[in-house]
mmCIF file of C-alpha atoms in Angstrom:
data_model
loop_
_atom_site.group_PDB
_atom_site.id
_atom_site.type_symbol
_atom_site.label_atom_id
_atom_site.label_comp_id
_atom_site.label_asym_id
_atom_site.label_seq_id
_atom_site.Cartn_x
_atom_site.Cartn_y
_atom_site.Cartn_z
ATOM 1 C CA MET W 122 40.251 26.470 10.982
ATOM 2 C CA THR W 123 37.658 28.879 9.548
ATOM 3 C CA THR W 124 34.104 27.773 10.308
ATOM 4 C CA PHE W 125 30.839 28.537 8.551
ATOM 5 C CA ARG W 126 29.615 30.433 11.594
ATOM 6 C CA SER W 127 32.657 32.717 11.511
ATOM 7 C CA LEU W 128 32.219 33.408 7.759
ATOM 8 C CA ILE W 129 28.452 33.953 7.604
ATOM 9 C CA PRO W 130 26.672 36.097 10.200
ATOM 10 C CA SER W 131 23.450 34.031 9.849
ATOM 11 C CA ALA W 132 21.740 31.623 7.485
ATOM 12 C CA ASN W 133 19.026 34.259 7.124
ATOM 13 C CA ALA W 134 21.615 36.547 5.520
ATOM 14 C CA LEU W 135 22.043 33.989 2.726
ATOM 15 C CA VAL W 136 18.276 33.868 2.118
ATOM 16 C CA ILE W 137 18.186 37.678 1.901
ATOM 17 C CA PHE W 138 21.236 37.733 -0.381
ATOM 18 C CA GLU W 139 19.677 35.133 -2.719
ATOM 19 C CA ALA W 140 16.453 37.159 -3.066
ATOM 20 C CA ALA W 141 18.300 40.456 -3.505
ATOM 21 C CA GLY W 142 20.580 38.960 -6.141
ATOM 22 C CA ARG W 143 17.703 37.368 -8.016
ATOM 23 C CA HIS W 144 15.769 40.642 -8.171
ATOM 24 C CA GLU W 145 18.873 42.877 -8.281
ATOM 25 C CA ASN W 146 16.723 45.203 -6.245
ATOM 26 C CA PHE W 147 16.652 45.504 -2.459
ATOM 27 C CA THR W 148 13.093 46.872 -2.378
ATOM 28 C CA ARG W 149 11.588 43.955 -4.353
ATOM 29 C CA ALA W 150 13.574 41.486 -2.255
ATOM 30 C CA ALA W 151 12.175 43.115 0.872
ATOM 31 C CA GLU W 152 8.617 42.829 -0.460
ATOM 32 C CA GLU W 153 9.107 39.134 -1.228
ATOM 33 C CA LEU W 154 10.571 38.405 2.193
ATOM 34 C CA GLY W 155 8.081 40.553 4.120
ATOM 35 C CA MET W 156 10.675 42.864 5.626
ATOM 36 C CA SER W 157 11.817 46.461 5.157
ATOM 37 C CA GLN W 158 14.238 47.653 2.491
ATOM 38 C CA VAL W 159 16.446 49.004 5.268
ATOM 39 C CA ALA W 160 16.661 45.550 6.884
ATOM 40 C CA VAL W 161 17.644 43.980 3.553
ATOM 41 C CA SER W 162 20.312 46.597 2.970
ATOM 42 C CA TYR W 163 21.647 46.139 6.508
ATOM 43 C CA ALA W 164 21.849 42.336 6.112
ATOM 44 C CA ILE W 165 23.673 42.600 2.762
ATOM 45 C CA ARG W 166 26.157 45.093 4.164
ATOM 46 C CA GLY W 167 26.826 42.812 7.117
ATOM 47 C CA LEU W 168 27.443 39.883 4.754
ATOM 48 C CA GLU W 169 29.841 41.974 2.660
ATOM 49 C CA GLN W 170 31.725 43.036 5.751
ATOM 50 C CA GLN W 171 31.954 39.459 6.971
ATOM 51 C CA LEU W 172 33.287 38.242 3.599
ATOM 52 C CA GLY W 173 35.500 41.273 3.097
ATOM 53 C CA THR W 174 34.298 42.027 -0.423
ATOM 54 C CA GLN W 175 31.578 43.952 -2.233
ATOM 55 C CA LEU W 176 28.749 41.788 -3.553
ATOM 56 C CA PHE W 177 26.560 44.506 -5.128
ATOM 57 C CA GLU W 178 27.123 47.690 -7.051
ATOM 58 C CA ARG W 179 24.501 50.061 -5.637
ATOM 59 C CA GLN W 180 22.711 51.989 -8.343
ATOM 60 C CA HIS W 181 19.642 54.222 -8.401
ATOM 61 C CA ARG W 182 16.688 51.912 -7.705
ATOM 62 C CA ALA W 183 18.830 48.859 -8.467
ATOM 63 C CA ALA W 184 21.638 46.757 -7.048
ATOM 64 C CA LYS W 185 23.727 44.910 -9.634
ATOM 65 C CA LEU W 186 25.780 41.901 -8.566
ATOM 66 C CA THR W 187 29.524 42.269 -8.873
ATOM 67 C CA GLU W 188 31.533 39.538 -10.582
ATOM 68 C CA VAL W 189 32.340 38.008 -7.201
ATOM 69 C CA GLY W 190 28.711 38.485 -6.174
ATOM 70 C CA GLU W 191 27.487 36.602 -9.263
ATOM 71 C CA ARG W 192 29.687 33.585 -8.526
ATOM 72 C CA PHE W 193 28.675 33.577 -4.872
ATOM 73 C CA HIS W 194 25.005 34.006 -5.757
ATOM 74 C CA ALA W 195 25.102 30.969 -8.083
ATOM 75 C CA ASP W 196 26.541 28.815 -5.299
ATOM 76 C CA VAL W 197 24.146 30.161 -2.663
ATOM 77 C CA SER W 198 21.123 29.668 -4.963
ATOM 78 C CA ALA W 199 22.114 26.073 -5.728
ATOM 79 C CA GLY W 200 22.703 25.302 -2.059
ATOM 80 C CA LEU W 201 19.429 26.805 -0.871
ATOM 81 C CA SER W 202 17.594 24.983 -3.656
ATOM 82 C CA ARG W 203 19.018 21.642 -2.536
ATOM 83 C CA ILE W 204 18.152 22.404 1.074
ATOM 84 C CA GLY W 205 14.619 23.384 0.038
ATOM 85 C CA ARG W 206 14.092 20.160 -1.907
ATOM 86 C CA ALA W 207 15.395 18.079 0.988
ATOM 87 C CA ALA W 208 13.126 19.889 3.446
ATOM 88 C CA GLU W 209 10.114 19.398 1.161
ATOM 89 C CA GLU W 210 10.845 15.680 0.820
ATOM 90 C CA ILE W 211 11.054 15.364 4.603
ATOM 91 C CA ARG W 212 7.846 17.348 5.033
ATOM 92 C CA MET W 213 5.986 15.209 2.498
ATOM 93 C CA LYS W 214 7.376 12.019 4.020
ATOM 94 C CA GLY W 215 6.052 13.143 7.370
ATOM 95 C CA ARG W 216 2.614 13.532 5.831
ATOM 96 C CA GLU W 217 2.528 9.985 4.466
ATOM 97 C CA VAL W 218 0.125 7.779 6.361
ATOM 98 C CA ASN W 219 1.054 4.117 6.603
ATOM 99 C CA VAL W 220 -1.545 1.442 7.322
ATOM 100 C CA THR W 221 -0.611 -2.239 7.570
ATOM 101 C CA LEU W 222 -3.064 -4.998 6.660
ATOM 102 C CA ALA W 223 -2.337 -8.590 7.718
ATOM 103 C CA ALA W 224 -3.748 -11.214 5.366
ATOM 104 C CA SER W 225 -3.116 -14.568 3.750
ATOM 105 C CA THR W 226 -1.070 -14.718 0.565
ATOM 106 C CA ALA W 227 -4.176 -15.843 -1.307
ATOM 107 C CA PHE W 228 -6.229 -12.857 -0.169
ATOM 108 C CA ALA W 229 -3.372 -10.444 -0.817
ATOM 109 C CA SER W 230 -2.665 -11.673 -4.340
ATOM 110 C CA MET W 231 -6.142 -12.633 -5.552
ATOM 111 C CA TRP W 232 -8.425 -10.132 -3.809
ATOM 112 C CA MET W 233 -6.272 -7.189 -2.799
ATOM 113 C CA LEU W 234 -3.803 -6.750 -5.647
ATOM 114 C CA PRO W 235 -6.476 -6.386 -8.379
ATOM 115 C CA ARG W 236 -8.013 -3.586 -6.303
ATOM 116 C CA LEU W 237 -4.839 -1.645 -5.438
ATOM 117 C CA SER W 238 -5.283 0.865 -8.262
ATOM 118 C CA ALA W 239 -8.771 1.658 -7.013
ATOM 119 C CA LEU W 240 -7.478 2.039 -3.462
ATOM 120 C CA ARG W 241 -4.766 4.459 -4.606
ATOM 121 C CA ASP W 242 -7.377 6.485 -6.474
ATOM 122 C CA ASP W 243 -9.786 6.546 -3.526
ATOM 123 C CA LEU W 244 -7.193 6.947 -0.733
ATOM 124 C CA PRO W 245 -4.216 8.678 -2.406
ATOM 125 C CA ASP W 246 -2.713 9.891 0.873
ATOM 126 C CA ILE W 247 -2.509 6.421 2.445
ATOM 127 C CA ASP W 248 0.410 4.052 1.977
ATOM 128 C CA LEU W 249 -1.037 0.552 2.393
ATOM 129 C CA ARG W 250 1.357 -2.163 3.508
ATOM 130 C CA ILE W 251 0.241 -5.775 3.216
ATOM 131 C CA GLN W 252 1.853 -8.301 5.534
ATOM 132 C CA THR W 253 1.250 -11.926 4.591
ATOM 133 C CA SER W 254 1.779 -15.047 6.663
ATOM 134 C CA VAL W 255 0.847 -18.740 6.642
ATOM 135 C CA ARG W 256 -0.899 -18.149 9.976
ATOM 136 C CA ASP W 257 -3.228 -15.480 11.298
ATOM 137 C CA LEU W 258 -0.984 -12.903 12.959
ATOM 138 C CA ASP W 259 -1.637 -11.554 16.441
ATOM 139 C CA LEU W 260 -2.451 -7.933 15.649
ATOM 140 C CA ASP W 261 -1.720 -6.776 19.194
ATOM 141 C CA GLU W 262 1.632 -8.511 19.366
ATOM 142 C CA GLU W 263 2.668 -7.387 15.860
ATOM 143 C CA ASP W 264 1.256 -3.857 16.330
ATOM 144 C CA ILE W 265 -0.833 -4.155 13.154
ATOM 145 C CA PRO W 266 -4.113 -2.210 12.972
ATOM 146 C CA LEU W 267 -6.079 -4.362 10.512
ATOM 147 C CA GLY W 268 -6.332 -7.997 9.492
ATOM 148 C CA VAL W 269 -8.448 -10.254 7.294
ATOM 149 C CA ARG W 270 -9.328 -13.726 8.526
ATOM 150 C CA GLY W 271 -11.922 -16.417 7.985
ATOM 151 C CA GLY W 272 -14.099 -18.021 10.616
ATOM 152 C CA ASN W 273 -16.571 -16.878 13.279
ATOM 153 C CA PRO W 274 -16.240 -13.616 15.256
ATOM 154 C CA GLU W 275 -16.779 -15.462 18.541
ATOM 155 C CA ASP W 276 -13.425 -17.142 17.901
ATOM 156 C CA TRP W 277 -11.691 -13.736 18.220
ATOM 157 C CA PRO W 278 -13.140 -12.096 21.354
ATOM 158 C CA HIS W 279 -10.243 -9.624 21.543
ATOM 159 C CA TYR W 280 -11.043 -8.245 18.071
ATOM 160 C CA TYR W 281 -13.788 -6.145 16.579
ATOM 161 C CA SER W 282 -14.896 -7.524 13.222
ATOM 162 C CA ALA W 283 -16.973 -6.691 10.164
ATOM 163 C CA GLU W 284 -17.973 -9.213 7.508
ATOM 164 C CA LEU W 285 -16.157 -8.852 4.211
ATOM 165 C CA ALA W 286 -17.508 -11.861 2.301
ATOM 166 C CA PRO W 287 -19.406 -15.076 3.107
ATOM 167 C CA GLU W 288 -17.493 -18.331 2.658
ATOM 168 C CA ILE W 289 -18.875 -19.944 -0.487
ATOM 169 C CA VAL W 290 -16.886 -22.817 -1.980
ATOM 170 C CA THR W 291 -17.464 -24.041 -5.523
ATOM 171 C CA ALA W 292 -15.389 -26.135 -7.920
ATOM 172 C CA VAL W 293 -13.395 -24.504 -10.719
ATOM 173 C CA ALA W 294 -11.464 -25.582 -13.799
ATOM 174 C CA SER W 295 -9.807 -23.866 -16.724
ATOM 175 C CA PRO W 296 -11.610 -23.512 -20.078
ATOM 176 C CA ALA W 297 -8.832 -25.629 -21.649
ATOM 177 C CA PHE W 298 -9.463 -28.432 -19.150
ATOM 178 C CA VAL W 299 -13.201 -28.319 -19.858
ATOM 179 C CA GLU W 300 -12.583 -28.354 -23.603
ATOM 180 C CA ALA W 301 -10.303 -31.373 -23.305
ATOM 181 C CA ASN W 302 -12.327 -33.347 -20.760
ATOM 182 C CA GLY W 303 -15.883 -32.127 -21.084
ATOM 183 C CA LEU W 304 -17.899 -30.027 -18.622
ATOM 184 C CA PRO W 305 -18.532 -31.815 -15.315
ATOM 185 C CA ASP W 306 -22.132 -30.824 -14.613
ATOM 186 C CA SER W 307 -22.542 -32.515 -11.221
ATOM 187 C CA PRO W 308 -20.455 -33.355 -8.156
ATOM 188 C CA GLU W 309 -20.552 -37.027 -9.238
ATOM 189 C CA ALA W 310 -19.012 -36.056 -12.569
ATOM 190 C CA ILE W 311 -16.311 -34.003 -10.828
ATOM 191 C CA ALA W 312 -15.325 -37.052 -8.758
ATOM 192 C CA ARG W 313 -14.271 -38.816 -11.948
ATOM 193 C CA HIS W 314 -11.708 -36.121 -12.852
ATOM 194 C CA ARG W 315 -8.273 -35.109 -11.595
ATOM 195 C CA LEU W 316 -8.677 -33.092 -8.411
ATOM 196 C CA ILE W 317 -6.165 -30.639 -6.976
ATOM 197 C CA TRP W 318 -6.072 -30.523 -3.193
ATOM 198 C CA LEU W 319 -5.246 -27.612 -0.926
ATOM 199 C CA GLU W 320 -3.364 -28.714 2.177
ATOM 200 C CA GLU W 321 -3.131 -25.630 4.380
ATOM 201 C CA PRO W 322 -0.203 -25.917 6.820
ATOM 202 C CA VAL W 323 -1.881 -23.933 9.647
ATOM 203 C CA ARG W 324 -5.258 -22.427 8.747
ATOM 204 C CA GLN W 325 -8.322 -24.630 8.534
ATOM 205 C CA ALA W 326 -9.727 -24.948 5.018
ATOM 206 C CA CYS W 327 -12.574 -26.863 3.423
ATOM 207 C CA SER W 328 -11.452 -30.158 1.846
ATOM 208 C CA TRP W 329 -12.797 -32.149 -1.081
ATOM 209 C CA PRO W 330 -14.464 -34.771 1.173
ATOM 210 C CA GLU W 331 -16.281 -31.976 3.049
ATOM 211 C CA TRP W 332 -17.384 -30.382 -0.200
ATOM 212 C CA PHE W 333 -18.685 -33.654 -1.610
ATOM 213 C CA ALA W 334 -20.412 -34.454 1.706
ATOM 214 C CA SER W 335 -22.312 -31.146 1.484
ATOM 215 C CA ALA W 336 -23.629 -32.424 -1.865
ATOM 216 C CA GLY W 337 -24.673 -35.728 -0.309
ATOM 217 C CA ILE W 338 -21.781 -37.745 -1.743
ATOM 218 C CA ASP W 339 -19.494 -40.023 0.233
ATOM 219 C CA TYR W 340 -16.283 -39.285 -1.620
ATOM 220 C CA ARG W 341 -13.274 -41.505 -1.124
ATOM 221 C CA PRO W 342 -10.122 -40.441 -2.996
ATOM 222 C CA THR W 343 -8.512 -43.074 -5.164
ATOM 223 C CA GLY W 344 -5.098 -43.144 -6.781
ATOM 224 C CA ARG W 345 -2.454 -40.460 -6.601
ATOM 225 C CA ARG W 346 -3.455 -36.843 -6.101
ATOM 226 C CA LEU W 347 -1.851 -33.446 -6.573
ATOM 227 C CA ALA W 348 -1.697 -31.685 -3.195
ATOM 228 C CA ILE W 349 -0.361 -28.135 -2.766
ATOM 229 C CA ASN W 350 -0.020 -26.145 0.458
ATOM 230 C CA ASP W 351 -0.458 -22.687 -1.094
ATOM 231 C CA TYR W 352 -3.788 -21.642 -2.604
ATOM 232 C CA VAL W 353 -2.218 -19.275 -5.110
ATOM 233 C CA LEU W 354 -0.257 -22.235 -6.509
ATOM 234 C CA VAL W 355 -3.410 -24.343 -6.480
ATOM 235 C CA ILE W 356 -5.112 -21.841 -8.761
ATOM 236 C CA GLN W 357 -2.015 -21.580 -10.940
ATOM 237 C CA ALA W 358 -2.178 -25.354 -11.414
ATOM 238 C CA VAL W 359 -5.852 -25.097 -12.350
ATOM 239 C CA LEU W 360 -5.124 -22.327 -14.856
ATOM 240 C CA ALA W 361 -2.438 -24.584 -16.351
ATOM 241 C CA GLY W 362 -5.092 -27.247 -16.954
ATOM 242 C CA GLN W 363 -3.834 -29.705 -14.335
ATOM 243 C CA GLY W 364 -7.235 -30.468 -12.867
ATOM 244 C CA ILE W 365 -10.165 -29.173 -10.831
ATOM 245 C CA SER W 366 -9.839 -27.393 -7.492
ATOM 246 C CA LEU W 367 -12.107 -25.923 -4.893
ATOM 247 C CA GLY W 368 -12.771 -22.253 -5.518
ATOM 248 C CA TRP W 369 -13.413 -19.779 -2.718
ATOM 249 C CA ARG W 370 -15.784 -17.490 -4.550
ATOM 250 C CA HIS W 371 -14.539 -14.161 -3.127
ATOM 251 C CA LEU W 372 -11.049 -15.063 -4.376
ATOM 252 C CA VAL W 373 -11.839 -16.551 -7.798
ATOM 253 C CA GLU W 374 -14.809 -14.440 -8.896
ATOM 254 C CA ARG W 375 -12.642 -12.072 -10.929
ATOM 255 C CA LEU W 376 -10.951 -14.931 -12.748
ATOM 256 C CA ILE W 377 -14.383 -16.352 -13.511
ATOM 257 C CA ASP W 378 -15.663 -12.986 -14.749
ATOM 258 C CA GLN W 379 -12.575 -12.683 -16.957
ATOM 259 C CA GLY W 380 -13.153 -16.154 -18.438
ATOM 260 C CA GLN W 381 -9.946 -17.615 -17.041
ATOM 261 C CA LEU W 382 -11.807 -20.043 -14.790
ATOM 262 C CA VAL W 383 -15.116 -21.880 -15.141
ATOM 263 C CA GLU W 384 -17.351 -22.998 -12.280
ATOM 264 C CA VAL W 385 -18.131 -26.693 -12.685
ATOM 265 C CA GLY W 386 -20.248 -29.298 -10.893
ATOM 266 C CA GLY W 387 -23.313 -27.131 -10.300
ATOM 267 C CA HIS W 388 -22.841 -27.147 -6.528
ATOM 268 C CA ALA W 389 -21.746 -24.481 -4.031
ATOM 269 C CA LEU W 390 -21.023 -25.093 -0.359
ATOM 270 C CA ARG W 391 -22.078 -22.269 1.948
ATOM 271 C CA THR W 392 -20.198 -23.021 5.146
ATOM 272 C CA GLY W 393 -22.059 -20.516 7.326
ATOM 273 C CA GLN W 394 -18.755 -18.848 8.092
ATOM 274 C CA ALA W 395 -17.316 -15.726 6.526
ATOM 275 C CA PHE W 396 -14.186 -13.691 5.969
ATOM 276 C CA HIS W 397 -13.921 -10.609 8.148
ATOM 277 C CA VAL W 398 -11.921 -7.446 8.545
ATOM 278 C CA VAL W 399 -10.716 -7.452 12.154
ATOM 279 C CA TRP W 400 -9.039 -4.871 14.394
ATOM 280 C CA PRO W 401 -7.922 -4.979 18.053
ATOM 281 C CA ARG W 402 -10.198 -3.956 20.898
ATOM 282 C CA SER W 403 -7.096 -2.975 22.883
ATOM 283 C CA ARG W 404 -6.523 0.316 21.089
ATOM 284 C CA GLU W 405 -8.434 2.910 19.123
ATOM 285 C CA LEU W 406 -8.328 2.530 15.369
ATOM 286 C CA SER W 407 -6.574 5.486 13.743
ATOM 287 C CA ALA W 408 -8.422 7.703 11.276
ATOM 288 C CA ALA W 409 -6.333 6.343 8.392
ATOM 289 C CA ALA W 410 -6.897 2.706 9.387
ATOM 290 C CA THR W 411 -10.615 3.432 9.756
ATOM 291 C CA ARG W 412 -10.699 4.758 6.191
ATOM 292 C CA VAL W 413 -8.908 1.641 4.904
ATOM 293 C CA ARG W 414 -11.303 -0.624 6.825
ATOM 294 C CA ASP W 415 -14.334 1.191 5.430
ATOM 295 C CA TRP W 416 -12.842 1.075 1.920
ATOM 296 C CA LEU W 417 -12.308 -2.698 2.168
ATOM 297 C CA LEU W 418 -15.893 -3.215 3.248
ATOM 298 C CA SER W 419 -17.175 -0.967 0.462
ATOM 299 C CA GLN W 420 -15.647 -3.312 -2.129
ATOM 300 C CA THR W 421 -18.176 -6.017 -1.335
#
């Protein structure tokens, strides 16, 4: 069986042949490839001898492809072009920098997604990957460089942290709900309306009784209530006019600015806690992850 190695003296001979055929001039091919005209001529002659046919008609200051040479040159050019594109794709893929950010679904969808276009503009060479979970992931165990979590830094002694946003909890409703039911202008007025409850399965989250207590009201729920274990769905229910929910300001501020939500009740609970960007103390933060961390903090 005839092999490629037995047919072609070297892959370099094909590169030289492609350049010589494109220019139809050994001297210009040599200039392009950074070699001597004699070396180009020698490589072409070796290729012709290996294939057992003439590929060029040598002329004064020119080298015209023969009919066989033209067909072979078309195939060689196409092959080298495909190889070049594949090599470039691999090279560019190797240059991509991936950074993973662990966060809640609520943070990912309500805080991060609206800012992704800005991140791509500011950090075009970084491929950000967001990993969501119902619990705060162990960044060391999962080999994730960055995370976002709420609470107090002393609760995470194995992480460095930087504050992203203070925890401020208000009450929010949709404009349609307000139009249909009137604007609740106090916590007491809110208590008379339909309330939507967030029941986090793992993370600790402020509840309606805590929020009312911060306003000096002993709130005791009556009747049936709508309880949802995902904050994104809570806000979707509010947008659909199903009632009033608690609004974590760093998550809902854009919806408020856009007029999709309205703050009601005239009261905001400042818990004294905050949401932080965290990263492990066990390993050095990469340059790319450092840039993502700094970009996140710059958004506040």
